[in-house]
């Protein structure tokens, strides 16, 4: 038997997913119990050159994917529309969806999760937060007895790259941003990253996962790194500190959720002090396990494909056929 | 319904497990679907004072645990005998066993796993490696598509504490060991830790998990930290390096497994450079996720109890009653 997967999007991440499916057939067969094939890929621009095998249909019309007996959809397009409509259509047809789209999840996660619930299928999204670091997986599947007290995280590789470059090369914010763009670590319009929105969306997804709800967006401090000057960086160096764009998340004693995203100064003994360049890291403080720190690449074609493909094979737990997925296997509701 | 758990051992870890079961009833009920109770605890020395509730039987006779309708056994005694015999008896009665006993697992893991298989029950052991860091969980459950290329790890908190103290306080190995003993981080007989045996056992467990076999023990370099001098430490400082007791594990191109445990000098940009004191850390290099680093407390009552109790509730996956556990849910054989 073959599992047929439709791939939406063929940018950096989409290409990484495609290549991984081609190169990791043996691992996929072992984990999924069946071989995995991508018969159709949705793209935006039909004029670009692409290195995709000839037997894969490349289309700009979303509805073309339903010409194939699709068992799962991997979304690597990004943004809110038209993807929200695409994914709703897939879930309504009971097709499980794997996505890395943090903006869509932060804004429309509840609606999509409800749609998945109503049609007894799955919406999974490990890759949406912290690249290849299995932070959502650990929170969702592992930490069941531990009480999570606080979370601190560096979740935006672009911002961390710029802050690292400013410090190491003594160059301005503008110069460092230009370097990040030259190296492909920042987009032409970098505002989502440098204004803290990307970190904000990811923090909201973590809040849903841990507390089953988000804080009121108006109560969340959200500052980016665009106001950080070389003078700030130098002042931090003088006190043996570093500036990091830090997300924090906790629940106060009255039950309200507190979240913030802002550049902060951290000392040498802070567990996230050593996280440099495009890396991400999450520190989870719990009552039993104490301080757990997970770090790794926060973005990039293969690290993101890693999270997407490990998510994908998690659908095949207990060797059930994909059609028989039911909500039962998820003990804790996500995105109520 | 109530799940009855027999606890073997009431040292630091056993006490941590007992207190966690008392204090985390709500989390346990949510994760296990039933309340959890410890009706009987096996101890060695009946003369010690203990703060255990009066309705728990404290016994020095192992066979007393079978007076109760035991659903699972948590082992926190340590060492090879008489524990090996105890655990075999439990598994033969189809009682699932949760253990943190690295020496027993490295030496008798295959035999015990076979016994568990034959009697269709479970032997689980997250807590045996790296304290509360869910490294076995991630390897066993998450990394299915990724190809693990190499592993580097700091797995012995006592050794890392001593090396950190030598460096920070400019004191000799002997002084630092004495300090570790005073603080309860090293045992009266510290040879298991400082000669590298503890790290060796943990590395063998990781080898079983990743490669489904161990290297020939005679081919494994095993050096401890007992030969590290203050001069070595100072030489490392001069080159901006640190000395760490590092475990490495990989498979060479001819399929043979390579493992080593020895003090090595690592540079400032090494992902484990910042791991200090009694902390543990594991770096997994894979082909897709790239460099994942997990760090956290490597020992201690509650961090170890954390791993044991998260292991325990993992038995209740899919809301199956504990009696119906079958081997099916483990896709990859451990300890063949």
XYZ file of C-alpha atoms in Angstrom:
672
model
C 0.000 0.000 0.000
C 1.023 3.607 -0.608
C 0.118 6.693 1.377
C -0.587 9.648 -0.907
C 0.329 13.078 0.391
C -0.537 16.382 -1.274
C 2.071 19.082 -0.716
C 0.903 22.697 -0.644
C 3.763 25.111 -1.318
C 7.193 24.581 -2.836
C 9.314 27.264 -1.214
C 12.300 26.452 1.008
C 10.282 24.264 3.390
C 8.152 22.617 0.687
C 11.275 21.693 -1.258
C 12.807 20.267 1.952
C 9.718 18.127 2.520
C 9.697 16.862 -1.066
C 13.385 15.919 -0.952
C 12.979 14.231 2.425
C 10.116 12.086 1.181
C 12.266 11.009 -1.785
C 15.408 10.351 0.293
C 13.815 8.754 3.407
C 11.535 6.142 1.858
C 12.949 3.386 4.054
C 12.423 5.286 7.331
C 8.934 6.359 6.247
C 7.997 2.800 5.342
C 9.159 1.611 8.751
C 7.370 4.342 10.671
C 4.200 4.535 8.602
C 4.013 0.875 7.645
C 3.515 1.911 4.031
C 5.486 3.723 1.378
C 4.814 7.442 1.011
C 4.304 9.272 -2.273
C 3.634 12.874 -3.249
C 1.499 12.754 -6.417
C 0.630 16.473 -6.547
C 2.158 19.789 -5.438
C 0.376 23.140 -5.295
C 2.538 26.121 -6.287
C 1.954 29.851 -6.741
C 4.182 30.686 -9.674
C 4.151 28.267 -12.585
C 7.072 30.018 -14.301
C 9.790 29.096 -11.793
C 12.218 26.300 -12.610
C 11.846 23.327 -10.300
C 13.684 20.047 -9.820
C 10.731 17.764 -9.234
C 10.309 14.283 -10.676
C 8.242 14.166 -13.874
C 5.493 11.942 -12.463
C 4.435 14.581 -9.890
C 1.694 16.962 -11.015
C 2.601 20.591 -10.364
C -0.465 22.790 -10.296
C -1.568 26.300 -9.425
C -5.194 25.167 -8.874
C -5.812 23.946 -5.323
C -8.763 21.763 -6.362
C -6.475 19.650 -8.530
C -5.233 17.838 -5.413
C -8.598 16.112 -5.075
C -8.082 14.352 -8.407
C -5.827 12.040 -6.365
C -6.752 9.664 -3.502
C -5.095 11.937 -0.911
C -4.479 10.463 2.581
C -2.848 13.532 4.128
C -1.978 17.137 3.283
C 1.255 18.925 4.185
C 0.907 22.708 4.119
C 4.050 24.774 3.559
C 2.588 27.911 1.998
C 2.321 30.209 5.033
C 0.073 33.184 5.742
C -3.618 33.303 6.520
C -5.420 33.389 3.206
C -5.970 31.546 0.957
C -4.507 28.759 3.141
C -7.260 28.881 5.758
C -9.841 28.010 3.103
C -7.639 25.239 1.675
C -7.094 23.556 5.023
C -10.777 23.777 6.006
C -11.681 22.043 2.756
C -9.179 19.248 3.448
C -10.342 18.732 7.045
C -13.992 18.700 5.945
C -13.073 15.833 3.652
C -11.563 14.077 6.716
C -8.035 14.481 5.362
C -5.474 15.005 8.156
C -3.383 18.167 7.814
C 0.220 18.787 8.887
C 1.183 22.455 8.941
C 4.028 24.729 10.039
C 1.930 27.890 9.687
C 2.196 29.791 13.009
C 0.264 32.868 11.882
C -2.676 30.787 10.723
C -2.630 28.691 13.910
C -2.461 31.707 16.231
C -5.340 33.413 14.412
C -7.510 30.523 13.248
C -6.244 27.556 15.281
C -9.448 27.075 17.286
C -11.653 27.174 14.190
C -9.451 24.714 12.331
C -9.185 22.404 15.341
C -12.964 22.449 15.683
C -13.307 21.584 12.017
C -10.843 18.710 12.489
C -12.777 17.511 15.559
C -16.143 17.689 13.824
C -14.851 15.592 10.948
C -12.881 13.227 13.153
C -9.557 13.965 11.616
C -6.276 15.561 12.738
C -4.601 18.945 12.516
C -0.973 18.729 13.699
C 1.637 21.424 13.776
C 4.901 20.543 15.588
C 6.859 22.431 12.923
C 5.089 25.707 13.671
C 7.201 26.395 16.778
C 10.976 26.166 17.185
C 11.890 24.338 13.969
C 13.244 20.863 14.575
C 13.136 21.114 18.399
C 10.317 18.790 19.549
C 8.974 21.258 22.090
C 5.272 20.851 21.282
C 5.731 17.090 21.272
C 7.278 17.096 24.740
C 4.577 19.354 26.185
C 1.726 17.464 24.506
C 2.879 13.904 24.996
C 5.456 13.747 27.753
C 4.909 16.309 30.530
C 1.721 14.936 32.069
C 2.637 14.622 35.736
C 4.893 17.698 35.847
C 3.307 21.073 36.475
C 4.667 23.608 33.988
C 5.426 26.783 35.912
C 7.092 29.011 33.397
C 8.458 29.053 29.904
C 11.182 31.236 28.429
C 12.138 30.931 24.790
C 14.111 32.267 21.881
C 11.791 31.476 18.997
C 12.836 33.703 16.099
C 16.026 32.691 14.328
C 16.185 35.872 12.239
C 16.140 38.151 15.299
C 18.651 36.002 17.138
C 20.934 36.020 14.090
C 20.784 39.830 13.887
C 21.454 40.278 17.632
C 24.366 37.835 17.427
C 25.828 39.612 14.383
C 25.518 43.051 16.027
C 27.424 41.754 19.052
C 30.088 39.701 17.304
C 30.800 42.066 14.418
C 30.051 45.376 16.152
C 27.759 46.358 13.313
C 24.479 48.286 13.361
C 20.997 46.791 13.317
C 20.596 47.855 9.666
C 23.900 46.274 8.596
C 23.071 43.045 10.432
C 19.593 42.883 8.909
C 21.113 43.357 5.451
C 23.546 40.512 6.182
C 20.671 38.265 7.306
C 18.813 39.055 4.085
C 21.900 38.341 1.992
C 22.285 34.937 3.676
C 18.593 34.065 3.267
C 17.878 34.253 7.026
C 15.558 37.238 6.650
C 12.869 37.949 4.087
C 12.709 41.012 1.826
C 9.979 42.305 4.146
C 11.389 41.303 7.546
C 8.741 42.996 9.702
C 7.078 39.752 10.871
C 10.398 38.651 12.363
C 12.011 41.846 13.633
C 8.826 43.365 15.093
C 8.233 40.235 17.189
C 5.083 39.001 15.427
C 6.587 35.634 14.521
C 7.591 35.075 18.161
C 4.165 36.334 19.255
C 2.287 33.775 17.118
C 4.495 30.948 18.375
C 3.974 32.027 21.982
C 0.206 31.953 21.447
C 0.452 28.395 20.099
C 2.451 27.390 23.187
C -0.191 29.046 25.382
C -2.963 27.034 23.716
C -0.994 23.873 24.207
C -0.107 24.436 27.861
C -3.128 26.359 29.179
C -5.711 25.517 26.493
C -6.286 29.184 25.808
C -4.492 32.363 24.772
C -4.101 35.559 26.793
C -5.971 38.625 25.550
C -3.726 39.833 22.719
C -4.022 43.433 23.976
C -2.453 42.441 27.306
C 0.642 40.904 25.720
C 3.778 43.048 25.566
C 5.137 42.621 22.052
C 8.340 44.423 21.198
C 10.714 43.497 18.407
C 14.435 44.096 18.002
C 14.121 47.063 15.639
C 14.829 49.550 18.461
C 17.962 47.747 19.713
C 21.042 49.896 19.062
C 24.721 49.061 18.981
C 25.003 51.143 22.176
C 22.523 48.784 23.908
C 24.561 45.812 22.732
C 27.816 47.346 23.987
C 26.281 48.231 27.351
C 25.194 44.598 27.720
C 28.699 43.378 26.848
C 30.168 45.632 29.532
C 27.999 43.955 32.190
C 28.802 40.487 30.760
C 25.251 40.183 29.487
C 23.587 39.514 26.149
C 20.411 40.903 24.623
C 17.936 38.268 23.438
C 14.434 38.557 22.006
C 12.752 36.555 24.749
C 9.263 35.109 24.888
C 7.921 34.378 28.363
C 4.741 32.573 29.305
C 3.291 31.782 32.719
C 0.013 31.676 34.625
C -0.400 33.979 37.593
C -2.026 32.844 40.824
C -5.419 34.267 39.779
C -5.389 32.021 36.721
C -4.714 34.699 34.118
C -2.074 33.968 31.510
C 0.897 36.284 31.255
C 2.939 36.497 28.080
C 5.545 38.887 26.790
C 7.846 39.167 23.797
C 10.643 41.702 24.141
C 14.421 42.154 24.012
C 15.851 41.478 27.472
C 19.349 41.396 28.952
C 20.378 38.013 30.319
C 23.411 37.073 32.367
C 26.129 34.534 31.605
C 24.558 31.832 33.782
C 21.149 32.046 32.079
C 20.445 28.734 30.281
C 19.712 30.538 27.015
C 22.847 32.730 27.089
C 24.736 30.391 24.747
C 22.015 30.247 22.068
C 23.511 31.993 19.065
C 22.745 32.747 15.413
C 19.623 31.229 13.867
C 19.195 28.719 16.682
C 16.088 28.537 18.859
C 15.802 27.342 22.440
C 13.075 26.748 24.987
C 13.469 26.605 28.739
C 10.624 24.892 30.579
C 10.495 25.264 34.319
C 8.408 22.564 35.984
C 7.906 21.527 39.594
C 9.534 18.084 39.264
C 11.833 18.037 36.235
C 13.054 21.516 37.204
C 14.761 23.357 34.354
C 14.611 21.565 31.011
C 16.283 23.279 28.070
C 15.869 22.195 24.459
C 17.784 23.901 21.694
C 18.423 23.425 18.017
C 17.982 24.987 14.581
C 14.872 27.174 14.546
C 14.334 27.229 10.821
C 15.709 26.037 7.489
C 14.524 23.574 4.870
C 15.509 20.297 6.519
C 15.030 21.164 10.200
C 11.479 22.287 9.375
C 10.953 19.264 7.131
C 12.176 17.172 10.076
C 9.385 18.453 12.310
C 6.796 18.097 9.545
C 7.772 14.526 8.677
C 8.022 13.370 12.328
C 4.559 14.919 12.791
C 3.357 13.084 9.703
C 4.507 9.648 10.886
C 2.991 10.299 14.340
C -0.376 9.910 12.564
C 0.440 6.235 12.128
C 0.752 5.403 15.812
C -0.512 1.995 16.835
C -0.275 0.916 13.199
C -3.808 2.050 12.535
C -4.643 2.839 8.921
C -4.803 6.581 8.340
C -8.520 6.480 7.534
C -9.293 5.236 11.060
C -7.741 8.122 12.936
C -10.086 9.168 15.664
C -9.811 11.944 18.212
C -9.477 9.414 21.002
C -5.710 9.307 20.880
C -5.445 12.938 21.944
C -6.033 12.981 25.700
C -5.808 16.749 26.124
C -7.853 19.027 23.892
C -5.747 21.521 21.972
C -7.328 24.699 20.725
C -10.684 24.139 22.392
C -10.784 2.562 40.338
C -7.335 2.725 41.906
C -4.003 1.684 40.428
C -1.811 0.002 43.043
C 1.921 0.509 42.740
C 4.573 -1.278 44.794
C 7.638 0.849 45.461
C 10.998 -0.914 45.831
C 13.514 1.235 47.673
C 13.095 4.316 49.823
C 16.363 6.200 49.367
C 16.515 9.658 47.812
C 14.743 8.618 44.615
C 12.194 6.336 46.331
C 11.249 9.103 48.739
C 10.876 11.496 45.770
C 8.550 9.030 44.037
C 6.462 8.513 47.175
C 6.067 12.259 47.758
C 5.220 12.882 44.109
C 2.466 10.256 44.151
C 1.010 11.943 47.259
C 1.290 15.493 45.920
C 0.319 14.906 42.260
C -2.887 12.864 42.636
C -4.820 15.193 40.339
C -2.251 15.024 37.501
C -1.961 11.242 37.907
C -5.732 10.807 37.790
C -5.872 12.872 34.595
C -3.015 11.032 32.913
C -3.777 7.516 34.146
C -7.544 7.802 34.249
C -7.491 6.385 37.784
C -6.130 7.410 41.145
C -2.743 6.001 42.080
C -1.859 4.485 45.432
C 1.285 2.977 46.950
C 0.111 0.294 49.407
C 3.528 -1.262 50.088
C 7.180 -0.164 50.097
C 10.205 -2.470 50.208
C 13.105 -1.158 52.284
C 16.503 -2.498 53.336
C 16.914 -1.092 56.830
C 13.861 -1.267 59.092
C 15.523 0.863 61.787
C 15.619 4.155 59.849
C 13.058 6.850 60.647
C 10.699 7.495 57.763
C 7.919 9.974 57.070
C 5.468 7.669 55.334
C 1.707 7.607 55.867
C 0.535 4.988 58.367
C -1.621 3.041 55.912
C 1.413 2.070 53.779
C 3.060 -1.237 54.677
C 6.822 -0.884 55.024
C 8.535 -4.246 54.649
C 11.971 -5.768 54.291
C 10.533 -8.920 52.665
C 10.148 -8.577 48.901
C 7.411 -11.215 48.730
C 5.149 -9.073 50.881
C 4.341 -6.909 47.858
C 2.316 -9.762 46.375
C -0.138 -9.605 49.286
C -1.538 -6.603 47.415
C -3.253 -6.454 44.001
C -0.223 -4.764 42.423
C -0.708 -3.166 38.969
C 2.836 -1.851 38.524
C 6.218 -1.866 40.270
C 8.574 1.105 40.566
C 12.160 0.073 41.333
C 14.430 2.581 43.053
C 16.871 0.251 44.808
C 19.773 0.208 42.324
C 22.510 -2.355 41.731
C 22.326 -5.766 40.119
C 21.339 -8.210 42.856
C 18.948 -8.855 44.478
C 17.008 -6.486 42.196
C 17.390 -8.617 39.066
C 15.564 -11.453 40.775
C 12.858 -9.126 42.092
C 12.124 -7.610 38.690
C 12.068 -10.982 36.934
C 9.474 -12.209 39.422
C 7.327 -9.126 38.803
C 7.546 -9.420 35.014
C 6.760 -13.146 35.162
C 3.563 -12.194 36.976
C 2.831 -9.797 34.072
C 3.364 -6.768 36.290
C 4.867 -3.821 34.376
C 8.112 -2.483 35.849
C 9.446 1.089 35.832
C 13.119 1.338 36.765
C 15.955 3.884 36.874
C 18.617 1.209 37.363
C 21.290 1.799 34.674
C 23.716 -0.867 35.899
C 21.034 -3.556 35.846
C 19.808 -2.452 32.410
C 23.297 -2.366 30.883
C 24.101 -5.832 32.260
C 20.744 -7.621 32.231
C 18.569 -5.421 30.007
C 18.173 -8.009 27.230
C 17.219 -10.772 29.651
C 14.692 -8.581 31.439
C 13.249 -7.276 28.183
C 12.864 -10.849 26.948
C 11.089 -11.768 30.164
C 8.775 -8.771 29.730
C 8.099 -9.762 26.109
C 7.414 -13.401 26.964
C 4.872 -12.355 29.574
C 3.406 -9.576 27.454
C 4.176 -6.841 29.885
C 6.405 -3.763 29.939
C 9.850 -2.831 31.256
C 10.393 0.937 30.968
C 13.362 2.977 32.058
C 13.389 6.641 30.967
C 14.816 7.626 34.354
C 17.911 5.465 33.888
C 19.609 8.001 31.603
C 19.992 11.777 32.094
C 17.575 12.334 34.980
C 14.557 14.395 34.007
C 15.729 15.021 30.429
C 13.400 12.974 28.177
C 16.194 11.762 25.936
C 15.119 8.106 25.731
C 11.544 9.244 25.093
C 12.617 11.449 22.166
C 14.773 8.729 20.614
C 12.172 5.999 21.112
C 9.017 7.871 20.191
C 9.896 10.935 18.174
C 12.948 10.494 15.936
C 11.576 7.997 13.427
C 12.297 9.694 10.102
C 15.571 11.325 11.176
C 18.762 9.307 10.885
C 20.761 9.616 14.084
C 24.386 10.168 13.077
C 26.134 10.832 16.346
C 25.503 11.417 20.007
C 27.615 13.331 22.516
C 26.566 13.549 26.129
C 27.417 14.612 29.646
C 25.650 11.931 31.657
C 27.228 11.930 35.110
C 26.247 14.828 37.366
C 28.822 13.958 40.028
C 31.749 14.121 37.595
C 30.464 17.313 36.008
C 30.051 18.881 39.447
C 33.638 17.994 40.379
C 35.076 19.315 37.100
C 33.052 22.522 37.482
C 34.216 22.975 41.092
C 37.875 22.378 40.156
C 37.635 25.055 37.481
C 35.571 27.646 39.355
C 37.255 27.316 42.758
C 40.735 26.354 41.611
C 40.707 23.374 43.938
C 42.127 19.881 43.493
C 40.228 16.793 42.413
C 40.301 15.475 45.997
C 38.959 18.720 47.478
C 36.205 18.888 44.868
C 35.208 15.267 45.435
C 35.018 15.935 49.186
C 32.793 18.947 48.498
C 30.533 16.839 46.266
C 30.254 14.254 49.036
C 29.467 16.924 51.623
C 26.653 18.260 49.406
C 25.237 14.795 48.742
C 26.232 14.839 45.048
C 28.701 11.974 45.462
C 28.393 8.732 47.369
C 30.764 7.552 50.115
C 32.206 5.155 47.517
C 32.256 7.397 44.428
C 34.052 4.977 42.107
C 30.998 4.228 39.931
C 30.745 7.905 39.076
C 34.337 9.120 38.917
C 35.732 6.075 37.082
C 33.156 6.517 34.308
C 31.118 3.371 34.972
C 27.859 5.241 35.501
C 28.346 7.052 32.170
C 29.364 3.750 30.568
C 26.125 1.995 31.612
C 24.016 4.886 30.371
C 25.864 4.925 27.052
C 25.167 1.195 26.635
C 21.443 1.824 27.231
C 21.497 4.572 24.578
C 23.274 2.171 22.213
C 20.560 -0.460 22.701
C 17.895 2.130 22.052
C 19.452 3.615 18.921
C 21.216 0.612 17.350
C 19.407 -2.257 19.088
C 22.689 -3.627 20.360
C 25.742 -2.709 22.415
C 29.336 -2.506 21.257
C 31.743 -5.115 22.623
C 32.516 -3.764 26.107
C 36.221 -4.451 25.577
C 36.302 -2.087 22.603
C 34.845 0.840 24.521
C 37.289 3.426 25.871
C 36.203 4.089 29.457
C 38.143 6.677 31.384
C 36.910 8.562 34.419
C 37.873 11.938 35.820
C 40.121 10.603 38.604
C 43.284 11.422 36.621
C 42.287 14.998 35.826
C 44.597 17.439 37.604
C 44.270 21.116 38.407
C 47.088 21.638 35.881
C 44.922 20.061 33.158
C 42.035 22.321 34.150
C 44.244 25.422 34.053
C 45.718 24.469 30.684
C 42.176 24.178 29.325
C 41.245 27.586 30.735
C 44.255 29.126 29.021
C 42.992 27.894 25.639
C 39.437 29.022 26.482
C 38.364 25.401 26.754
C 36.676 23.250 29.377
C 37.223 19.623 30.347
C 34.070 17.492 30.312
C 33.525 13.773 30.893
C 32.048 13.095 27.477
C 30.229 10.043 26.209
C 30.194 9.588 22.437
C 28.257 7.076 20.406
C 28.123 6.516 16.658
C 28.057 3.796 14.039
C 30.922 3.555 11.603
C 30.425 2.865 7.909
C 31.091 -0.856 8.370
C 28.184 -1.069 10.806
C 30.201 -1.432 13.991
C 29.224 0.711 16.951
C 31.784 3.095 18.377
C 31.476 4.341 21.923
C 33.823 6.154 24.282
C 33.680 7.690 27.730
C 36.567 10.002 28.604
C 37.474 13.516 29.719
C 37.861 15.737 26.659
C 38.605 19.409 26.085
C 35.809 21.292 24.340
C 35.823 24.812 22.938
C 33.567 27.726 23.796
C 31.292 27.175 20.793
C 30.605 23.511 21.633
C 26.892 23.073 22.468
C 27.743 21.362 25.781
C 30.292 23.990 26.909
C 27.728 25.770 29.108
C 26.581 22.611 30.948
C 27.729 23.118 34.530
C 27.443 21.501 37.957
C 25.203 18.454 38.365
C 23.417 19.092 35.062
C 23.368 16.585 32.228
C 23.034 17.256 28.519
C 22.733 15.280 25.316
C 23.551 16.445 21.813
C 21.972 14.406 19.035
C 23.222 14.993 15.539
C 20.751 13.829 12.889
C 20.565 14.270 9.132
C 17.397 16.419 9.132
C 16.925 18.015 12.553
C 20.665 18.717 12.629
C 21.961 19.447 16.144
C 19.412 18.951 18.915
C 20.570 19.633 22.457
C 18.600 18.697 25.553
C 19.820 19.663 29.005
C 18.559 19.620 32.554
C 19.163 18.180 36.013
C 20.816 14.777 35.737
C 19.913 13.477 39.167
C 18.144 14.334 42.395
C 14.982 13.124 44.093
C 12.369 15.015 42.080
C 14.051 15.161 38.659
C 14.445 11.360 38.821
C 10.913 10.960 40.192
C 9.786 13.132 37.271
C 11.192 10.666 34.741
C 9.825 7.684 36.672
C 6.324 9.091 36.984
C 6.137 10.295 33.364
C 7.269 6.778 32.408
C 4.590 5.329 34.655
C 1.733 7.318 33.096
C 2.988 6.453 29.599
C 1.730 2.930 30.397
C -1.810 4.300 30.247
C -1.638 5.506 26.659
C -4.846 5.153 24.683
C -6.734 4.825 27.963
C -6.282 1.090 27.989
C -6.525 -0.557 31.390
C -3.119 -1.554 32.665
C -3.925 -5.257 32.485
C -4.356 -5.045 28.712
C -0.914 -3.716 27.901
C 0.440 -5.614 24.951
C 3.752 -5.341 23.181
C 2.044 -3.976 20.099
C 2.439 -0.364 21.087
C 6.216 -0.569 20.886
C 7.122 -0.316 17.221
C 10.883 -0.733 17.647
C 12.258 -3.610 19.704
C 14.471 -2.479 22.582
C 17.015 -4.837 24.013
C 16.427 -7.588 21.468
